[in-house]
Tab-separated table of C-alpha atoms in Angstrom:
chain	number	residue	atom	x	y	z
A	1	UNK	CA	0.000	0.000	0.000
A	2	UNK	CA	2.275	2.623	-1.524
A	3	UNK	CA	0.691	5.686	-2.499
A	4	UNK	CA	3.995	7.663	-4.100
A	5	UNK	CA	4.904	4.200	-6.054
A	6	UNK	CA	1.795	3.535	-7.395
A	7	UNK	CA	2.016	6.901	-8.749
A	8	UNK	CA	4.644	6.234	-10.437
A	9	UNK	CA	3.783	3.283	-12.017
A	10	UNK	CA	0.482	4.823	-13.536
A	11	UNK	CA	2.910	7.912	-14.682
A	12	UNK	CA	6.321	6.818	-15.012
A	13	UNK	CA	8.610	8.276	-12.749
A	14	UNK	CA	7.247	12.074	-13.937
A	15	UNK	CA	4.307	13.153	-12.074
A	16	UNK	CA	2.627	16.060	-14.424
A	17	UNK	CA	0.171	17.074	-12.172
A	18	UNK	CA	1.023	18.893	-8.940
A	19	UNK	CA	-2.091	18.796	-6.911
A	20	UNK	CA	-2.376	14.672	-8.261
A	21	UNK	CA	0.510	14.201	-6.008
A	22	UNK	CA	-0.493	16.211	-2.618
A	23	UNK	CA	-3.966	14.990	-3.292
A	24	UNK	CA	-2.401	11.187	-3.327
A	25	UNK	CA	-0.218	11.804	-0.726
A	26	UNK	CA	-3.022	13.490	1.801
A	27	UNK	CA	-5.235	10.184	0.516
A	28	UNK	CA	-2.266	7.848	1.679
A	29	UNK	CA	-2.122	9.218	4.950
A	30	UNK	CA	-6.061	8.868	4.982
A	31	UNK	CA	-6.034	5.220	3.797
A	32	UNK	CA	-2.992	4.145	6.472
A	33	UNK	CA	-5.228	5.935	8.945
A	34	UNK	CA	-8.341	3.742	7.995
A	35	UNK	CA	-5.920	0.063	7.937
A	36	UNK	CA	-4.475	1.158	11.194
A	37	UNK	CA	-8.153	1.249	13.053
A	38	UNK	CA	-8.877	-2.386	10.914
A	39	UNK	CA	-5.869	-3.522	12.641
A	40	UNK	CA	-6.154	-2.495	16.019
A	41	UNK	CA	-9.571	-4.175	15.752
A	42	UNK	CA	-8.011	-7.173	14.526
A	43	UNK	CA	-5.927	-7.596	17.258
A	44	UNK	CA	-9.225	-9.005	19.599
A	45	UNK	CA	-8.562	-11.616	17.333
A	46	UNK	CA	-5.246	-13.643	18.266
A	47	UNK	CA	-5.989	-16.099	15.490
A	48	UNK	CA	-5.393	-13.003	13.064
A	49	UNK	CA	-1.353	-13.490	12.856
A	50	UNK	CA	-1.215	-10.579	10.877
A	51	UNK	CA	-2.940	-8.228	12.643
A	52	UNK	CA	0.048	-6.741	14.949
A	53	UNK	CA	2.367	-6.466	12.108
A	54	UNK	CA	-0.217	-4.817	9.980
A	55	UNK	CA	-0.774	-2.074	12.696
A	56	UNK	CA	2.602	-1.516	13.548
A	57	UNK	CA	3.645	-1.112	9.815
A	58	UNK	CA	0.758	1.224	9.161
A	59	UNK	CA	1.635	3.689	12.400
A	60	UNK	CA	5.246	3.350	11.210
A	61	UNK	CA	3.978	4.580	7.578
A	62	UNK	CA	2.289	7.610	9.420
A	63	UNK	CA	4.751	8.131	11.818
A	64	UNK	CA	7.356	9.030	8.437
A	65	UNK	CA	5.062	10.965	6.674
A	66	UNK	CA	4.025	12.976	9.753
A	67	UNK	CA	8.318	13.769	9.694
A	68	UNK	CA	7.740	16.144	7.009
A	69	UNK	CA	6.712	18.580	9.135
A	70	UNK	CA	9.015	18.484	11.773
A	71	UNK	CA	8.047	22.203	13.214
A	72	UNK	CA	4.448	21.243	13.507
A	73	UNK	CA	3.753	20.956	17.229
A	74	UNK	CA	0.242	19.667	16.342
A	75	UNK	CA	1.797	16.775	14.064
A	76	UNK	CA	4.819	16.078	16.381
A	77	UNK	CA	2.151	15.454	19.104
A	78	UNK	CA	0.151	13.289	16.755
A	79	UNK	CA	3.785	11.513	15.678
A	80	UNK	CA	4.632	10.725	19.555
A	81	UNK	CA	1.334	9.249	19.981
A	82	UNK	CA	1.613	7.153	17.682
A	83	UNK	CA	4.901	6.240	18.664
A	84	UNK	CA	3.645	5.262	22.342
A	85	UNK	CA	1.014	3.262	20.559
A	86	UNK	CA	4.072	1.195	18.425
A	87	UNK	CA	6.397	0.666	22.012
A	88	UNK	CA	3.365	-0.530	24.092
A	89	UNK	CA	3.265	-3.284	21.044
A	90	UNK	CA	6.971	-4.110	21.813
A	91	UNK	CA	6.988	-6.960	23.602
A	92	UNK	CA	3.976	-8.770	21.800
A	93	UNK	CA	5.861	-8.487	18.767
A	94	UNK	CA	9.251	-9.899	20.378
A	95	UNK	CA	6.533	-13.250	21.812
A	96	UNK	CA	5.234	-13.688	18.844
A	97	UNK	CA	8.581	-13.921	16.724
A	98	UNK	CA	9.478	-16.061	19.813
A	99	UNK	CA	7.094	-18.478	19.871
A	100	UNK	CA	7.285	-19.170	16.187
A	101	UNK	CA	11.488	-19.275	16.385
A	102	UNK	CA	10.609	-21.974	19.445
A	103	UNK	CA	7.992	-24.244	17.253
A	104	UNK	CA	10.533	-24.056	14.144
A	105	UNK	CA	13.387	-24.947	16.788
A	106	UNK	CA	11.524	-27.889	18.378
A	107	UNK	CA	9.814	-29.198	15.150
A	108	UNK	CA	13.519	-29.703	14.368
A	109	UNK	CA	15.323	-30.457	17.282
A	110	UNK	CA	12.438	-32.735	18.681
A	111	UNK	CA	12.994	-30.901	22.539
A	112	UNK	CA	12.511	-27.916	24.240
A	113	UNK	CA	8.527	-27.933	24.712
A	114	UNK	CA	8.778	-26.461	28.453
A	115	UNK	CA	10.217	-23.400	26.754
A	116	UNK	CA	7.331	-23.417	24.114
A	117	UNK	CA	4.801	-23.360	26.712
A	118	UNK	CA	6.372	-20.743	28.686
A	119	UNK	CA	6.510	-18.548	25.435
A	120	UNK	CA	2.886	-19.223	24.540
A	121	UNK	CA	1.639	-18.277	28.298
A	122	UNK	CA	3.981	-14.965	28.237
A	123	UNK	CA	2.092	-14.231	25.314
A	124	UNK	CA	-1.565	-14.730	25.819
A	125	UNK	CA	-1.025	-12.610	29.364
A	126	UNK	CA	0.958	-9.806	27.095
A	127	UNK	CA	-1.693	-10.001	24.134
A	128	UNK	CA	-4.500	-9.545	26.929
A	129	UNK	CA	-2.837	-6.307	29.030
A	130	UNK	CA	-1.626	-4.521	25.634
A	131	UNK	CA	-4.903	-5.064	24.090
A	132	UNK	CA	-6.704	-2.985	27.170
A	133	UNK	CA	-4.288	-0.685	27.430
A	134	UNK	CA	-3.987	0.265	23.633
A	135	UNK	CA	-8.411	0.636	24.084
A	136	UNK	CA	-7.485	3.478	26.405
A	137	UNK	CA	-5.143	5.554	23.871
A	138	UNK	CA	-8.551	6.408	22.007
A	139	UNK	CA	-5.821	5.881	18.892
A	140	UNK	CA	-9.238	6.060	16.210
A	141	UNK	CA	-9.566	9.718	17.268
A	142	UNK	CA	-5.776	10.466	16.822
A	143	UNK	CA	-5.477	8.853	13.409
A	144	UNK	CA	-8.448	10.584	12.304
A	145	UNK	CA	-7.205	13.994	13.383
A	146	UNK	CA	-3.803	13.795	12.152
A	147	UNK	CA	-5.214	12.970	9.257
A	148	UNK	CA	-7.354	15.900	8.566
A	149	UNK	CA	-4.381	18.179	9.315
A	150	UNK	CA	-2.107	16.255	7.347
A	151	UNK	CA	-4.531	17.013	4.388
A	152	UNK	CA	-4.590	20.585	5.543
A	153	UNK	CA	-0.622	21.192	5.865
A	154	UNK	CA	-0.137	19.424	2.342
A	155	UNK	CA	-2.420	20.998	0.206
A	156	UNK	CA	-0.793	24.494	1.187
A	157	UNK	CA	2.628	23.227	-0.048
A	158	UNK	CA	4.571	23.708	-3.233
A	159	UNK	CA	5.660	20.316	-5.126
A	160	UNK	CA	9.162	21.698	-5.026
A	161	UNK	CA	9.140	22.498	-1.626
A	162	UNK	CA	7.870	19.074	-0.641
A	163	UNK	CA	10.618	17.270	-3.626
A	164	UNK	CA	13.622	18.994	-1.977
A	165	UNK	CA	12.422	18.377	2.001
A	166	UNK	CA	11.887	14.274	0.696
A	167	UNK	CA	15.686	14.389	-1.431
A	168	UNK	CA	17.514	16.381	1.436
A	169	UNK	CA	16.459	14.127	4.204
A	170	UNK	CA	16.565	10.661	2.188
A	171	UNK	CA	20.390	11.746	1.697
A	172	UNK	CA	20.683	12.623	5.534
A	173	UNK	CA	19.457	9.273	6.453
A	174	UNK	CA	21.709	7.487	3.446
A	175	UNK	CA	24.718	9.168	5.270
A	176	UNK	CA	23.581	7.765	8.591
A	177	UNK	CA	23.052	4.025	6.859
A	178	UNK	CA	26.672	4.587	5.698
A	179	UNK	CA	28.284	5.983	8.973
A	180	UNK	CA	27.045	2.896	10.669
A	181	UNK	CA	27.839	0.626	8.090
A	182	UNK	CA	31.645	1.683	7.384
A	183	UNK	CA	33.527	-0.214	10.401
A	184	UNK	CA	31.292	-2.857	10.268
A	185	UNK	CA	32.373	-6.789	10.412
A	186	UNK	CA	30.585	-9.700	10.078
A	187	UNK	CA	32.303	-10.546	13.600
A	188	UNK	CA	30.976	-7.225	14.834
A	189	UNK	CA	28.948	-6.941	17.665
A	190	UNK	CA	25.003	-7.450	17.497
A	191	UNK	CA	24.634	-4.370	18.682
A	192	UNK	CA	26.336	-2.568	16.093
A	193	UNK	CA	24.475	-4.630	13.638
A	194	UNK	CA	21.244	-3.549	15.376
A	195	UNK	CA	22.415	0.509	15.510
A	196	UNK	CA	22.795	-0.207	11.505
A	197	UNK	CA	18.902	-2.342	11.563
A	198	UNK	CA	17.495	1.168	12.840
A	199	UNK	CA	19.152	3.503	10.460
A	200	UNK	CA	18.290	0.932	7.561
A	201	UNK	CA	14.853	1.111	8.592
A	202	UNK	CA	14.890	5.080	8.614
A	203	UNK	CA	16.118	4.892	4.974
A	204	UNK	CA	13.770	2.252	3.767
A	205	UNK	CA	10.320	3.782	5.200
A	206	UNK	CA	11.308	7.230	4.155
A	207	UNK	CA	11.936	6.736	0.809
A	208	UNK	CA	8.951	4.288	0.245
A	209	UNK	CA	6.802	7.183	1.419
A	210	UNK	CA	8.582	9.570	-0.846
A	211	UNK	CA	9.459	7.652	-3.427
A	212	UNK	CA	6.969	10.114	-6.042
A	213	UNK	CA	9.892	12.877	-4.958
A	214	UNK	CA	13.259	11.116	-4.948
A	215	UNK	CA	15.921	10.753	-7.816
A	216	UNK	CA	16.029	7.927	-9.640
A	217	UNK	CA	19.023	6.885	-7.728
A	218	UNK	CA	17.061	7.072	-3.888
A	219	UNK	CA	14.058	5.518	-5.371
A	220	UNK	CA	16.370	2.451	-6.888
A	221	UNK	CA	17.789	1.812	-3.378
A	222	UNK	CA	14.556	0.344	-1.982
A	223	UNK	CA	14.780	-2.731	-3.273
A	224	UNK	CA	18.323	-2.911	-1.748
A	225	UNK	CA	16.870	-1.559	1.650
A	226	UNK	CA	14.154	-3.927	1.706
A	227	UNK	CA	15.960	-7.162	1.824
A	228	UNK	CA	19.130	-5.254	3.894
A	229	UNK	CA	16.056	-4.781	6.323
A	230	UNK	CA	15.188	-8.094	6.877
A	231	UNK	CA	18.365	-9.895	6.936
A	232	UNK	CA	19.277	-7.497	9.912
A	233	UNK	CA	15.624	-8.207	11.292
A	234	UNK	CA	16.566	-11.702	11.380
A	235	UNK	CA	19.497	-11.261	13.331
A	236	UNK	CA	17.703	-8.873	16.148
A	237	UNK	CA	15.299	-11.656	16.127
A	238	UNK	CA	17.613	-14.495	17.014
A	239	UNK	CA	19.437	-12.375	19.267
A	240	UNK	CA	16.019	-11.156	20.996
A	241	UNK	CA	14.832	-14.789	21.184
A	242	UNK	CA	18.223	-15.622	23.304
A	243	UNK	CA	17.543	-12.601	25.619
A	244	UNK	CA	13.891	-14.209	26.064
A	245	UNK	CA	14.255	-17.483	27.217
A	246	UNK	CA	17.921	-17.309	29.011
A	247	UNK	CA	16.187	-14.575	31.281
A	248	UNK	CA	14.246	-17.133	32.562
A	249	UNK	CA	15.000	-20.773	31.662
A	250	UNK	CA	17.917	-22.381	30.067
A	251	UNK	CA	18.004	-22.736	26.642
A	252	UNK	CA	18.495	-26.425	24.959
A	253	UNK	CA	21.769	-26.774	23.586
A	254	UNK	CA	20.587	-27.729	20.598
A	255	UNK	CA	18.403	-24.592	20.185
A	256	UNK	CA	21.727	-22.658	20.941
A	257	UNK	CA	23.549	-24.420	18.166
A	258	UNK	CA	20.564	-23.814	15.626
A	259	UNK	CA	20.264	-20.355	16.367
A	260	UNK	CA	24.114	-19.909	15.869
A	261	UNK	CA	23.848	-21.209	12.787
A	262	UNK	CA	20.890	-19.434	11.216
A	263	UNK	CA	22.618	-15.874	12.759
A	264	UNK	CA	25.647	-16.430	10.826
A	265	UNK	CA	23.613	-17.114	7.598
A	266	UNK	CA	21.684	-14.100	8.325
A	267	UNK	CA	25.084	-11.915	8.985
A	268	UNK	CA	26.539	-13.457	5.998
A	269	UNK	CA	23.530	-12.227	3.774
A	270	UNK	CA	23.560	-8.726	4.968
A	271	UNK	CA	27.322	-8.773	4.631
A	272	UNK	CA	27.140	-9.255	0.749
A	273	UNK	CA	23.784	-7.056	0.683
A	274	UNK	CA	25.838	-4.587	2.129
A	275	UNK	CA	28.877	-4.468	-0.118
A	276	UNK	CA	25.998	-4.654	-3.350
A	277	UNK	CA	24.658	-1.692	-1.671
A	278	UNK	CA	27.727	0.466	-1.277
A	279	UNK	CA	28.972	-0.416	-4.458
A	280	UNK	CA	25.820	0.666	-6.383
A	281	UNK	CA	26.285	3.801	-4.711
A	282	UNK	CA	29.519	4.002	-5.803
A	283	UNK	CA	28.551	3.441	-9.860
């Protein structure tokens, strides 16, 4: 559900008219705003798998284009509410990537069930207490109302204006991705790997937003970005997972020698991502 792509694909990467574009990009916002509410309903449903990642994708997709405006005190208040809405979600997300890393583990490893069943009651018990507290953020009214202004503030903006914010800050956040990336070893620290997950993710959801204003060089990264992202996903996963069960029960060894394995595949994938990444910048 890209608004600025799908642009592009009905016009090429030239969009003639200027009010098409602020009129898709205010109709964006409006359409995230609308999924968002679906998926905050759908989570009452914990046989809807999709639901949380759905919602937390869609605030992140407002959360970007709400960065436009950075002066905005009405939008940044709108942008940090939906931020508290995306945290509180936190730890569901981590259970839920946990308890499908555990049933993968044990469906191969043929032990470890204790540690399933601990996951599984960790996250009914999280799934219930995030789902009252998120009732209580009355997050329906805040999408709706960021949405109206967001509608307001664009129409009352130039294309050019809103072209050179999107280029300016998608090369900020490129020099970021590259900062963190230029040290970086295979045998690094997850840590550092993570620090480069963020700044990856800045990049990717900016320019996906924006991709109807970026050069044809920023909008040809995504692609890059996209499976950058997910590689280093994988290895905050694993490492998450590890963090989950050692704080409270040991972990089977043959879980441990598993997850070694599929981190180093991960690392290795990112590694050569990586390189292909700098090296297209480089051409």
């Amino acid at each position: 559900m890209n608004f600025a792509v799908r642009i592009k694909s009905i016009g090429g990467m030239q969009v003639k008219s200027h009010n098409s574009v602020k009129q898709g990009l205010s109709d964006y916002f409006s359409t995230l705003s609308v999924a968002a509410s679906s998926a905050l309903n759908r989570l009452n449903f914990p046989s809807d798998q999709e639901a949380l990642h759905d919602f937390r994708i869609h605030l992140r997709s407002q959360r970007v284009l709400l960065n436009l405006f950075p002066h905005s005190r009405f939008l940044r208040k709108q942008r940090e509410q939906l931020h508290a809405a995306a945290a509180l979600t936190n730890s569901q997300r981590d259970l839920e990537v946990a308890v499908g890393l555990a049933k993968s583990l044990m469906a191969e490893t043929q032990v470890g069930q204790k540690q399933l069943l601990f996951l599984g009651e960790e996250l009914e018990a999280t799934r219930t207490k995030i789902a009252v507290d998120l009732q209580t953020m009355q997050l329906p009214h805040v999408f709706m109302s960021a949405s109206l202004y967001w509608g307001k503030k664009i129409s009352k903006q130039r294309k050019h204006v809103l072209q050179g914010r999107a280029r300016r800050c998608s090369r900020r956040l490129e020099k970021c991705v590259f900062k963190a990336a230029k040290d970086l070893q295979q045998t690094s620290p997850v840590y550092e790997w993570h620090y480069l997950r963020i700044c990856v993710k800045h990049l990717r959801y900016w320019n996906e937003g924006f991709s109807a204003f970026l050069t044809v060089r920023q909008y040809q990264q995504l692609p890059f970005l996209i499976q950058l992202q997910r590689c280093l996903g994988a290895v905050h996963d694993y490492d998450i997972f590890k963090q989950i069960i050692c704080s409270d029960m040991p972990m089977p060894d043959q879980w441990l020698v598993i997850l070694e394995r599929w981190q180093q595949h991960a690392l290795t994938d990112a590694s050569d991502l990586l390189m292909h990444f700098k090296k297209n910048d480089r051409t």
